[in-house]
mmCIF file of C-alpha atoms in Angstrom:
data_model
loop_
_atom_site.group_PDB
_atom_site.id
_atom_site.type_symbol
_atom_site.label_atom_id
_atom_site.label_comp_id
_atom_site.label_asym_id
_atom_site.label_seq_id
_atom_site.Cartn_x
_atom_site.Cartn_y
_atom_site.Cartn_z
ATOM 1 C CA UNK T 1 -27.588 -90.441 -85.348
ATOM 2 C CA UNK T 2 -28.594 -87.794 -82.502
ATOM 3 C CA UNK T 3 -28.747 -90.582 -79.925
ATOM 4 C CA UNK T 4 -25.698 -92.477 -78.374
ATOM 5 C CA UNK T 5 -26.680 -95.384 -77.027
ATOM 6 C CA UNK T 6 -24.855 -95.848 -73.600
ATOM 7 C CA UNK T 7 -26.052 -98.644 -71.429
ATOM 8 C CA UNK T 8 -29.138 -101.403 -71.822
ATOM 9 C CA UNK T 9 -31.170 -100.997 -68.992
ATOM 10 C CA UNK T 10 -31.781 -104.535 -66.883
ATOM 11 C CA UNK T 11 -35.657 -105.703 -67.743
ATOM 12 C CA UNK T 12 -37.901 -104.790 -64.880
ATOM 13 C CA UNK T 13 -38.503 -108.219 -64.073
ATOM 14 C CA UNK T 14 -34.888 -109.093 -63.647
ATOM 15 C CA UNK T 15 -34.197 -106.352 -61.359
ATOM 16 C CA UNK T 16 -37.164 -107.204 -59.203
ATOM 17 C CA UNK T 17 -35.970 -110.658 -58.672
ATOM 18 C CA UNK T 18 -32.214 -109.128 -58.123
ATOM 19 C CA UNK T 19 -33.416 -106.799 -55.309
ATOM 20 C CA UNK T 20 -36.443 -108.380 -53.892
ATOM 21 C CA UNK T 21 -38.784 -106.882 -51.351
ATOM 22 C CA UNK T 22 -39.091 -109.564 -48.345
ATOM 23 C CA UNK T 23 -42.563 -111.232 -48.154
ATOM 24 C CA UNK T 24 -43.132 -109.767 -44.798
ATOM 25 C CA UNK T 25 -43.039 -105.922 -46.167
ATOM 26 C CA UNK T 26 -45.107 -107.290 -49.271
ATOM 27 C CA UNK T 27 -48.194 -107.930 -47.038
ATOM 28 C CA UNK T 28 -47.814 -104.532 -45.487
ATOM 29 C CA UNK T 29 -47.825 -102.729 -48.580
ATOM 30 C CA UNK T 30 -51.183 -104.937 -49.104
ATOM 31 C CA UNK T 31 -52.502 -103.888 -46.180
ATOM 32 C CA UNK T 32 -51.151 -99.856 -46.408
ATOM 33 C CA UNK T 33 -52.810 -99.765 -49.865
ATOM 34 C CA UNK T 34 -56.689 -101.427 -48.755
ATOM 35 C CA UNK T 35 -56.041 -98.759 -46.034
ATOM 36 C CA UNK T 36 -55.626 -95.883 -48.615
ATOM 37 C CA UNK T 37 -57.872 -96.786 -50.759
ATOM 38 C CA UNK T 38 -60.740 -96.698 -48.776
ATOM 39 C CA UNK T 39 -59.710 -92.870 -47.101
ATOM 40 C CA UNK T 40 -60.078 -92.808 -51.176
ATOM 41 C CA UNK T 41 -63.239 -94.181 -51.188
ATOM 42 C CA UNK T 42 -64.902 -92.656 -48.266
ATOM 43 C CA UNK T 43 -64.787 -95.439 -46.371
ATOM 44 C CA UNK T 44 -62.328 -94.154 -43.839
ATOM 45 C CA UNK T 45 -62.571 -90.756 -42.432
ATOM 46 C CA UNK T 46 -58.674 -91.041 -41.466
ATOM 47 C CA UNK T 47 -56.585 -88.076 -43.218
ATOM 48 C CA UNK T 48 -53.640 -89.020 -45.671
ATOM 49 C CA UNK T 49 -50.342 -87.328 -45.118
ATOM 50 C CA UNK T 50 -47.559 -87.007 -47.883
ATOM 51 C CA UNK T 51 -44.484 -86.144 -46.299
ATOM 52 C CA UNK T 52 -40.838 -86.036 -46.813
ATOM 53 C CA UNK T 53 -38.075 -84.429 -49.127
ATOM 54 C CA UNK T 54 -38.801 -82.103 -52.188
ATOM 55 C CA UNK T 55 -35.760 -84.922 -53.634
ATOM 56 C CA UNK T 56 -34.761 -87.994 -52.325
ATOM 57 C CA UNK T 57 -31.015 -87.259 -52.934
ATOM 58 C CA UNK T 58 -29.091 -89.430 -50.283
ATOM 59 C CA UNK T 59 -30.002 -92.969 -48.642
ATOM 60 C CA UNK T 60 -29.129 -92.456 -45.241
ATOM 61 C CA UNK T 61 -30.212 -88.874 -44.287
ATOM 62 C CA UNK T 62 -34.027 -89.755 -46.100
ATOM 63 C CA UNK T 63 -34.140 -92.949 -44.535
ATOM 64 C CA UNK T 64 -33.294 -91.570 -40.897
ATOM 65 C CA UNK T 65 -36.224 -88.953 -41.768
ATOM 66 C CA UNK T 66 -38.744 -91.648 -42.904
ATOM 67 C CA UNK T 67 -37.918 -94.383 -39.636
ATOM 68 C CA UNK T 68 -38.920 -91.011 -37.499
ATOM 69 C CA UNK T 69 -41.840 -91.113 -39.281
ATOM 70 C CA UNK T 70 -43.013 -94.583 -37.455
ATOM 71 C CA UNK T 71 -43.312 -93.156 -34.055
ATOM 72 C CA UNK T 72 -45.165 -90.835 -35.086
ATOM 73 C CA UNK T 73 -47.543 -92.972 -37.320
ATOM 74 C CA UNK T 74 -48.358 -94.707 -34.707
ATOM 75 C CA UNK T 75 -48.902 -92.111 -31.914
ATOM 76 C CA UNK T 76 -51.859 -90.819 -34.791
ATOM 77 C CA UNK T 77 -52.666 -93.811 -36.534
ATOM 78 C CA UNK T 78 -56.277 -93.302 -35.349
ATOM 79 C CA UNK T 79 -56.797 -89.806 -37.416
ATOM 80 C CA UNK T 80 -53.514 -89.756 -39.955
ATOM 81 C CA UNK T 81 -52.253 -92.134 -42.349
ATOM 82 C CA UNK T 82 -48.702 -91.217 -42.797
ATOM 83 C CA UNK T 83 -47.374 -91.612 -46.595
ATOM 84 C CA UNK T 84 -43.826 -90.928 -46.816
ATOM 85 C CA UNK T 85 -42.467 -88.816 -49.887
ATOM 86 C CA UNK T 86 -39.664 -90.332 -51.543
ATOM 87 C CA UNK T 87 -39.386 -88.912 -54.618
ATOM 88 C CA UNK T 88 -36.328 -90.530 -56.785
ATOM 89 C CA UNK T 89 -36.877 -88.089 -59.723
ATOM 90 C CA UNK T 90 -37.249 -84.446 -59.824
ATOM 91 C CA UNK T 91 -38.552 -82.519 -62.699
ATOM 92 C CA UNK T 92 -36.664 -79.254 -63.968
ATOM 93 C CA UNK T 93 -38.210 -76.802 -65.689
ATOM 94 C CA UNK T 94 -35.355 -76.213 -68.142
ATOM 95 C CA UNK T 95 -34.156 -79.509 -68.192
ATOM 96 C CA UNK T 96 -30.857 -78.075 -66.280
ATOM 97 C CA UNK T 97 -29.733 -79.210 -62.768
ATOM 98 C CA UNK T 98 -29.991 -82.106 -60.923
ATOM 99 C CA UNK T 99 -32.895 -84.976 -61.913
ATOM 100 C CA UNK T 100 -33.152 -87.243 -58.619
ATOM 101 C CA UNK T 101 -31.449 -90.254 -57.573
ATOM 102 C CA UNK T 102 -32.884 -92.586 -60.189
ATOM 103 C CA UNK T 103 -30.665 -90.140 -62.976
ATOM 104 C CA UNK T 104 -27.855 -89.545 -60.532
ATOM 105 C CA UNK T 105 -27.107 -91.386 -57.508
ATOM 106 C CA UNK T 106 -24.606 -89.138 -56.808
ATOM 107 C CA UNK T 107 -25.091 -85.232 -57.272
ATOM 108 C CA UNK T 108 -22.013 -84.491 -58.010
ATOM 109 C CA UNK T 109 -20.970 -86.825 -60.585
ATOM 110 C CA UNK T 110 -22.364 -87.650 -64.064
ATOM 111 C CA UNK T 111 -25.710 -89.461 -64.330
ATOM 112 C CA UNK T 112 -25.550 -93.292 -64.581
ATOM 113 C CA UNK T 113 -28.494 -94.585 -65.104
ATOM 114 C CA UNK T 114 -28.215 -98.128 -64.205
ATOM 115 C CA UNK T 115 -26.520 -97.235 -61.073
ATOM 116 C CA UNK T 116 -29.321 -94.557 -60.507
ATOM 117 C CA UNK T 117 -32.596 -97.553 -61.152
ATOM 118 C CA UNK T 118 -30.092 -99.299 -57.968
ATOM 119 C CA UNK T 119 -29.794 -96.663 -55.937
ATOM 120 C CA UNK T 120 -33.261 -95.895 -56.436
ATOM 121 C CA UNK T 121 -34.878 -99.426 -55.623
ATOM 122 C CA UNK T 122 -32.628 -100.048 -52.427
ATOM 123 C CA UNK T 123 -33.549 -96.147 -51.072
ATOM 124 C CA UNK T 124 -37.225 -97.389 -51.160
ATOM 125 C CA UNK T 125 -36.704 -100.876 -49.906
ATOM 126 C CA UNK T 126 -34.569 -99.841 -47.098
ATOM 127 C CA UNK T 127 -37.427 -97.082 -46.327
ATOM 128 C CA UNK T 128 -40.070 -99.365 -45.931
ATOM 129 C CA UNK T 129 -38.161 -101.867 -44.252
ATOM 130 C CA UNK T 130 -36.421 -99.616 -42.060
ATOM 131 C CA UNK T 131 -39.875 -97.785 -40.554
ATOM 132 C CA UNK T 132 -42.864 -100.210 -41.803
ATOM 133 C CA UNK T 133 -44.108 -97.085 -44.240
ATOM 134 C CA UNK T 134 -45.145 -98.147 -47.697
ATOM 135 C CA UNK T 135 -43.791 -94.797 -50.014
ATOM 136 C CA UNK T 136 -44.754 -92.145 -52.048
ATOM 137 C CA UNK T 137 -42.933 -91.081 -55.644
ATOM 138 C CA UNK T 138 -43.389 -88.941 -58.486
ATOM 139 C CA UNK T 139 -43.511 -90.628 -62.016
ATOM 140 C CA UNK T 140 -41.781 -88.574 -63.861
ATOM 141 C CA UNK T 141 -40.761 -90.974 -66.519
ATOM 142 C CA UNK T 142 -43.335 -93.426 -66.934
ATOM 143 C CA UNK T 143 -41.511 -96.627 -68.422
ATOM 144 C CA UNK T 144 -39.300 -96.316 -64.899
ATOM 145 C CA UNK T 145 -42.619 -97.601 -63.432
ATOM 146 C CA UNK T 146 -42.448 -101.047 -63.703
ATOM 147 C CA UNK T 147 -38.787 -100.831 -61.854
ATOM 148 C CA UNK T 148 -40.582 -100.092 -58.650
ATOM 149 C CA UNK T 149 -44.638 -100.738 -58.918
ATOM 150 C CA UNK T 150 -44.247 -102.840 -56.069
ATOM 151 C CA UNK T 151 -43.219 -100.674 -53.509
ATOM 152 C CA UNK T 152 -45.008 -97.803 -54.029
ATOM 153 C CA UNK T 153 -48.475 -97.087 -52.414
ATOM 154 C CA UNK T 154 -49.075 -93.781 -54.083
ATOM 155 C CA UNK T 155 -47.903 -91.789 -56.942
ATOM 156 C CA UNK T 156 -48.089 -88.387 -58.107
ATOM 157 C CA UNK T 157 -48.286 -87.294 -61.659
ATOM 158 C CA UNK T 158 -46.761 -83.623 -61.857
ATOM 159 C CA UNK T 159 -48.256 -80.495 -63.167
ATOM 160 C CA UNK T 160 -45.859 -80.403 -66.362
ATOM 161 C CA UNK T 161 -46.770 -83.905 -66.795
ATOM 162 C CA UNK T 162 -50.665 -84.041 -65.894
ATOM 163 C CA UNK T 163 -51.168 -82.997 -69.868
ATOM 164 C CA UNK T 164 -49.202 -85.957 -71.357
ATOM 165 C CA UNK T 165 -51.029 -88.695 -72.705
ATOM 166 C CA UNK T 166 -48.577 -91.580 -71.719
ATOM 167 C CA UNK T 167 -48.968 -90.393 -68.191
ATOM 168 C CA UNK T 168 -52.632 -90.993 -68.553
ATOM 169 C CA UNK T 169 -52.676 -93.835 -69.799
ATOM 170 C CA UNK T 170 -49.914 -95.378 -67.709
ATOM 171 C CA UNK T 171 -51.633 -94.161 -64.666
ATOM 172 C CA UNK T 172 -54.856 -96.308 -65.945
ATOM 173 C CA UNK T 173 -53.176 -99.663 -65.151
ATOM 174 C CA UNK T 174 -52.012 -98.710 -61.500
ATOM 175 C CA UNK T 175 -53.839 -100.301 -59.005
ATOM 176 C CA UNK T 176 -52.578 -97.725 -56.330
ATOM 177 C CA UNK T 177 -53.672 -94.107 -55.752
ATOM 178 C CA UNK T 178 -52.193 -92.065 -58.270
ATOM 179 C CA UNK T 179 -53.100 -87.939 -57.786
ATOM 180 C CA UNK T 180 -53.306 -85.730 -60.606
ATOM 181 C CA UNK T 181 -51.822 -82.279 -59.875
ATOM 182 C CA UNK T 182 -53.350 -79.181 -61.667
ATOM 183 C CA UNK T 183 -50.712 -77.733 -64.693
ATOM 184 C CA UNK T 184 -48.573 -74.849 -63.835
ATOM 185 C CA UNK T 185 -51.451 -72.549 -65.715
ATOM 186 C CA UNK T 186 -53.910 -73.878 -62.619
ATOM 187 C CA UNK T 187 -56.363 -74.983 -65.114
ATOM 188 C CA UNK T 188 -58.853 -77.352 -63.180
ATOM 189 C CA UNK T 189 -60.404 -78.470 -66.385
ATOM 190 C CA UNK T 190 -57.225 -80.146 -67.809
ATOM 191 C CA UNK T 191 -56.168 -81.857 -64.122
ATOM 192 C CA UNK T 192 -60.187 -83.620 -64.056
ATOM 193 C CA UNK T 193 -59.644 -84.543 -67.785
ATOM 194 C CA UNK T 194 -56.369 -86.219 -66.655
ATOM 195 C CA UNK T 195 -58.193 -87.834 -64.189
ATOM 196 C CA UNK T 196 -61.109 -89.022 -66.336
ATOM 197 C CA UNK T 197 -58.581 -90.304 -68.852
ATOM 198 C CA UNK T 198 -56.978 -92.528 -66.015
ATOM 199 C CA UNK T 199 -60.052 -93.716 -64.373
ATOM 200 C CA UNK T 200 -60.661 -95.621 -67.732
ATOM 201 C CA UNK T 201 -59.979 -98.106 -69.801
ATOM 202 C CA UNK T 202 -57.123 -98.155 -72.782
ATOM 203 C CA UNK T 203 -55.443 -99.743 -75.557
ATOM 204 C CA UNK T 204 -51.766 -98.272 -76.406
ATOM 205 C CA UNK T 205 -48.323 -99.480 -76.132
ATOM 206 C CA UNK T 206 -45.868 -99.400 -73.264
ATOM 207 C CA UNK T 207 -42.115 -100.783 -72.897
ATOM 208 C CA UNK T 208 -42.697 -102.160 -76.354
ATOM 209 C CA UNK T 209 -45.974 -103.997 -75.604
ATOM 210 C CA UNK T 210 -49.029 -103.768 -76.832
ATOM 211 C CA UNK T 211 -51.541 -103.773 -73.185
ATOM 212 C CA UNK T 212 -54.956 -103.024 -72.073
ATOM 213 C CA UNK T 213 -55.819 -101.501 -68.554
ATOM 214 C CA UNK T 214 -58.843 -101.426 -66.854
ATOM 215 C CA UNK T 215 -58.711 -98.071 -65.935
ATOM 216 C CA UNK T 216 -57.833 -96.556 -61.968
ATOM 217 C CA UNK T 217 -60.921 -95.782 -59.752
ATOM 218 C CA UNK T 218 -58.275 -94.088 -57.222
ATOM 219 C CA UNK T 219 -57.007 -91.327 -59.623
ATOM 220 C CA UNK T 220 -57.626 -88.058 -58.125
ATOM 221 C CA UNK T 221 -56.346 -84.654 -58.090
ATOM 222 C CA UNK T 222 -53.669 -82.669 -56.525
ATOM 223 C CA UNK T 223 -53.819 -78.228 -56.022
ATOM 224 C CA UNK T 224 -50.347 -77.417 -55.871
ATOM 225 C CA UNK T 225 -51.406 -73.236 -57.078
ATOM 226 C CA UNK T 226 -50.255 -72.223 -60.324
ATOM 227 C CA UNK T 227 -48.259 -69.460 -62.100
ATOM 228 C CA UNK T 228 -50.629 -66.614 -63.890
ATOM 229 C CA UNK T 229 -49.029 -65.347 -67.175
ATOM 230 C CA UNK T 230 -47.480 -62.692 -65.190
ATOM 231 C CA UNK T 231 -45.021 -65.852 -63.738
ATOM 232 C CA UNK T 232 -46.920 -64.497 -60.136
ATOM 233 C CA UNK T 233 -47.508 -67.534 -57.987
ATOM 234 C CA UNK T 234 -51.867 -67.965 -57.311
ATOM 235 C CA UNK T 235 -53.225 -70.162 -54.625
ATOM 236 C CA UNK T 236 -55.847 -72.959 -55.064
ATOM 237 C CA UNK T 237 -56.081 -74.172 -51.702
ATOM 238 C CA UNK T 238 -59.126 -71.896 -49.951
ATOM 239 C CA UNK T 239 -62.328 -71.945 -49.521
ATOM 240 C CA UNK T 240 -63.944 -70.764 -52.730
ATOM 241 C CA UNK T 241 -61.223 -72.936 -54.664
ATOM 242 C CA UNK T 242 -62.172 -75.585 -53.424
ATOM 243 C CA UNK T 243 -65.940 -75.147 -53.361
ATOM 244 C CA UNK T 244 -65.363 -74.367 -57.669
ATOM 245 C CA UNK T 245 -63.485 -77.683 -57.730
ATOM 246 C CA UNK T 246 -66.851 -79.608 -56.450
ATOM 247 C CA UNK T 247 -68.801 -78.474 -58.162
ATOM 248 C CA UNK T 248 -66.451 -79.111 -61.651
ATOM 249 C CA UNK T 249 -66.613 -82.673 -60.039
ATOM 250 C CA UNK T 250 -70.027 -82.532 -59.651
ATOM 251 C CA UNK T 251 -70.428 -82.106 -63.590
ATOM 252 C CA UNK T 252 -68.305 -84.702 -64.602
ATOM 253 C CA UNK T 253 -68.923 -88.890 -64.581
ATOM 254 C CA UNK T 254 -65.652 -89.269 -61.867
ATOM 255 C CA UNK T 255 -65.402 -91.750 -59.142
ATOM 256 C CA UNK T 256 -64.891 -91.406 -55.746
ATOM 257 C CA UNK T 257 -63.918 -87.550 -55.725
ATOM 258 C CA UNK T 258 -61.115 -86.592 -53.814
ATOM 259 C CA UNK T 259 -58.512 -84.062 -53.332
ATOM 260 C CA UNK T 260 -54.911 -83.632 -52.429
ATOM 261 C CA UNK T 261 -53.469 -80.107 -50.931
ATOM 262 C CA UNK T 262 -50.053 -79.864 -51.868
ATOM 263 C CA UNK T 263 -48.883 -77.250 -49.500
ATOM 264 C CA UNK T 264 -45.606 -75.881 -50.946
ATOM 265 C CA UNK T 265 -44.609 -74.909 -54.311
ATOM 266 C CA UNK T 266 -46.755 -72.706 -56.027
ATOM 267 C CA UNK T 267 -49.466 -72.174 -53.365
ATOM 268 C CA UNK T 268 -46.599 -71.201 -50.876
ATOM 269 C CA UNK T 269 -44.589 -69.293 -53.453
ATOM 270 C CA UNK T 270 -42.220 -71.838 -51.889
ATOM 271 C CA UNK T 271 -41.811 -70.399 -49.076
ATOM 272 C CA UNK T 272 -41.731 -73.349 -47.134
ATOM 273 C CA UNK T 273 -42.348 -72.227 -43.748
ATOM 274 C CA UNK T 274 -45.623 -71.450 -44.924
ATOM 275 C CA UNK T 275 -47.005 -74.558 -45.319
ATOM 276 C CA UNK T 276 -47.960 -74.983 -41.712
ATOM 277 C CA UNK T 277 -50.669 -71.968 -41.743
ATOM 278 C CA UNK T 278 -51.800 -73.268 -45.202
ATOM 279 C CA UNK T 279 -52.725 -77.192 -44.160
ATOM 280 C CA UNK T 280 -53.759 -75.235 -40.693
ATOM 281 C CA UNK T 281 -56.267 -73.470 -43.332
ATOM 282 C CA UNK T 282 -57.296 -76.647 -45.081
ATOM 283 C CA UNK T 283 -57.854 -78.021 -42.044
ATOM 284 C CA UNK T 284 -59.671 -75.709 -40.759
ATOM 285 C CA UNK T 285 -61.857 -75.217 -43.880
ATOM 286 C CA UNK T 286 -62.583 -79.156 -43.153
ATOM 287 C CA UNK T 287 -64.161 -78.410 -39.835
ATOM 288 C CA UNK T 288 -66.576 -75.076 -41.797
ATOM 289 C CA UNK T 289 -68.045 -77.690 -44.663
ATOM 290 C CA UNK T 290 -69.115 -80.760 -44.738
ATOM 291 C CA UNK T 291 -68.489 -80.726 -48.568
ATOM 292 C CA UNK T 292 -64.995 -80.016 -48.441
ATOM 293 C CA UNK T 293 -64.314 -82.659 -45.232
ATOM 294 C CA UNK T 294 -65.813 -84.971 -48.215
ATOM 295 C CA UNK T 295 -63.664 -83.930 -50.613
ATOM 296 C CA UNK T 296 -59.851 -83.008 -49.265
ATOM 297 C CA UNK T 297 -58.878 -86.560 -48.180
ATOM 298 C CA UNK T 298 -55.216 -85.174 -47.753
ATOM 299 C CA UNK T 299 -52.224 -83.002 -47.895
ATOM 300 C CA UNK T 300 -48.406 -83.011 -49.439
ATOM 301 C CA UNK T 301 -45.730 -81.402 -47.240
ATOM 302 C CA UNK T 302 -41.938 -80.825 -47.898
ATOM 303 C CA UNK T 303 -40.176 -81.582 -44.977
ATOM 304 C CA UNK T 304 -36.832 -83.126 -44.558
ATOM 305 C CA UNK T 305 -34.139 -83.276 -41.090
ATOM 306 C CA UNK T 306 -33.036 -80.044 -41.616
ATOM 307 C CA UNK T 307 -35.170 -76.682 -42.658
ATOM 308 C CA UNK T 308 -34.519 -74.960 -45.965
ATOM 309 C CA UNK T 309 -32.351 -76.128 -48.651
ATOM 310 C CA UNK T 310 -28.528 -75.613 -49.966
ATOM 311 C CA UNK T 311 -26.161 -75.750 -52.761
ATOM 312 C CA UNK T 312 -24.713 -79.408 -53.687
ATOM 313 C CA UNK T 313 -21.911 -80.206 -52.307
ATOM 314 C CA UNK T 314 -22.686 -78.016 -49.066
ATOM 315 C CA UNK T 315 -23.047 -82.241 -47.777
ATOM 316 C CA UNK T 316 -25.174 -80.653 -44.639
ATOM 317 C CA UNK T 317 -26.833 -83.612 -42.960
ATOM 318 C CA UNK T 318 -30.737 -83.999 -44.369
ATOM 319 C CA UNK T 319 -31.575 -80.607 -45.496
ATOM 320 C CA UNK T 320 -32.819 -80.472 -49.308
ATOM 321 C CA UNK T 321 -30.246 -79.769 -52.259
ATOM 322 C CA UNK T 322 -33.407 -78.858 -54.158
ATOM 323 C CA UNK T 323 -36.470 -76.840 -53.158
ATOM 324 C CA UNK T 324 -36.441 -75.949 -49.221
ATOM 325 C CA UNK T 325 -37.816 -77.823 -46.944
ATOM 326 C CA UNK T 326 -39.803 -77.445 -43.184
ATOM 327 C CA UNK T 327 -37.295 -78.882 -41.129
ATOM 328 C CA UNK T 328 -37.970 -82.299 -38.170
ATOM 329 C CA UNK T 329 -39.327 -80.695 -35.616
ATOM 330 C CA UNK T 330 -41.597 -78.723 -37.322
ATOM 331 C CA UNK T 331 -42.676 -81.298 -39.441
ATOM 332 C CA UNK T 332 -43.692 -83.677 -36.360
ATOM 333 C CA UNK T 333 -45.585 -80.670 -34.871
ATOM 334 C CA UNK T 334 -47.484 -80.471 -37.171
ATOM 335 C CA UNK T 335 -48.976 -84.246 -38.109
ATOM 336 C CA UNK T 336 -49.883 -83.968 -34.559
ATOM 337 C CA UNK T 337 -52.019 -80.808 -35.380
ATOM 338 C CA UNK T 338 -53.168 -82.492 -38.064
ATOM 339 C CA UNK T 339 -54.744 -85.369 -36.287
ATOM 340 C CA UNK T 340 -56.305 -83.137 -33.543
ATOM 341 C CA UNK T 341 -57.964 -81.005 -36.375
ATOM 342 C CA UNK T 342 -59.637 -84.038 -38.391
ATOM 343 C CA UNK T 343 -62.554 -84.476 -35.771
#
């Protein structure tokens, strides 16, 4: 056989009950999610904020960055809704290199899986019970879902996975906001088709179940740029991009429009220190149209303790062992700007 089967995975249930969420942090995910759902919805004019590591590699470091994200919270809490990134799995476009925490809880050893689906659930409950901030992760593999579906109060579907019809469908039974990010080719019509899919209904099989879902009003999308067949980096973020994506929203039966700007990868060219004067554009864009205030409910940021990124095993102090990062200070700057510009 081509497979070797290593480990059986604990059921999702089981390791729910094993490492529990306390009842107290339950009701503030309950009350985190109402909160983003109606920013979602239109119902809030507050401005979402995705922050935090490109990968959620080590416990301490990320959750010393996400506890200094409290104070912060709740000097803006008026304007900004402050979503933590910690994102336990990291795609690779070869399939080479490290995968996140839930693969390898340790970046320089082997992957472990079981060890990893730990590692991974006691990262985000310490998070949330460490600074009060319900978290944001990437699904990368959707049958991990069900390990952590109740600590998460928004997930991101990634542009190599946006096409993929489990994602879609998975996606239709979350009752959390779930953003769609445009494919690497920057094609808007696949991302809204993702998001149609999810917004409905379906009939498939997942974990070896056969389920329904009622489908998930508060998919959206996510511009992250793209990569033209030249393998140049191309922004989506301005004006006119953003103006196009209306009006593709305007032709299609979607609820409750909304958009994400993810302010590094692609539509940075990573260069991370760039991500400032792009969500200072967004922003400002915001303030020139009415349409696009209605539509860009948010941004993504990479930002970790320490600015940039290194090699693994460098073992410097909350700086990124994957794509760089905008480092603390920085990072807290700018939230603040963020709140003064959403008037």
């Amino acid at each position: 056989m081509s497979f070797t089967y290593l480990n059986q995975l604990p059921s999702p249930e089981d390791f729910r009950k094993e490492y529990p969420l306390a009842e107290k942090f339950q009701k503030i995910k309950v009350e985190r999610d109402e909160m983003i759902r109606k920013v979602l919805t239109g119902e809030d004019d507050r401005f979402l904020v995705i922050i935090g590591p490109c990968s959620a590699d080590s416990e301490d470091p990320v959750c010393d960055y996400v506890s200094r994200l409290t104070a912060v919270q709740e000097k803006v809490k008026d304007r900004v809704i402050i979503i933590p990134r910690v994102y336990t799995n990291k795609p690779r476009t070869t399939g080479e290199g490290y995968k996140g925490i839930a693969s390898q809880p340790n970046p320089e050893k082997a992957p472990d899986m079981v060890a990893g689906l730990i590692a991974m659930r006691k990262m985000q409950i310490r998070a949330i019970e460490e600074s009060g901030l319900t978290p944001a992760d990437e699904m990368l593999y959707p049958e991990n879902w069900s390990y952590i579906e109740d600590l998460l109060s928004y997930v991101a579907i990634g542009a190599r996975s946006v096409e993929d019809q489990q994602h879609r469908l998975t996606v239709s039974g979350f009752d959390v906001a779930s953003g769609m990010k445009n494919p690497t080719s920057g094609d808007f019509s696949v991302m809204l088709n993702s998001v149609y899919a999810a917004q409905h209904p379906h009939h498939f099989t997942y974990r070896g179940y056969e389920v329904e879902t009622t489908g998930n009003e508060l998919t959206h999308v996510v511009l992250r740029g793209a990569v033209s067949k030249h393998g140049n980096s191309t922004q989506n973020y301005h004006y006119e991009d953003i103006m196009r994506l209306i009006h593709m929203y305007n032709e299609r039966d979607l609820k409750n429009p909304a958009a994400i700007i993810d302010a590094n990868h692609s539509n940075s060219n990573k260069q991370y220190a760039e991500q400032v004067r792009i969500v200072k554009e967004v922003m400002h864009n915001r303030q020139l149209s009415s349409d696009i205030k209605d539509m860009v409910k948010g941004v993504m940021v990479e930002s970790y303790i320490e600015p940039g990124c290194q090699k693994i095993g460098d073992h410097i102090y909350g700086k990124s062992i994957t794509d760089p990062c905008l480092g603390w200070e920085e990072s807290e700057q700018l939230i603040y700007t963020i709140a003064e510009m959403n008037k």
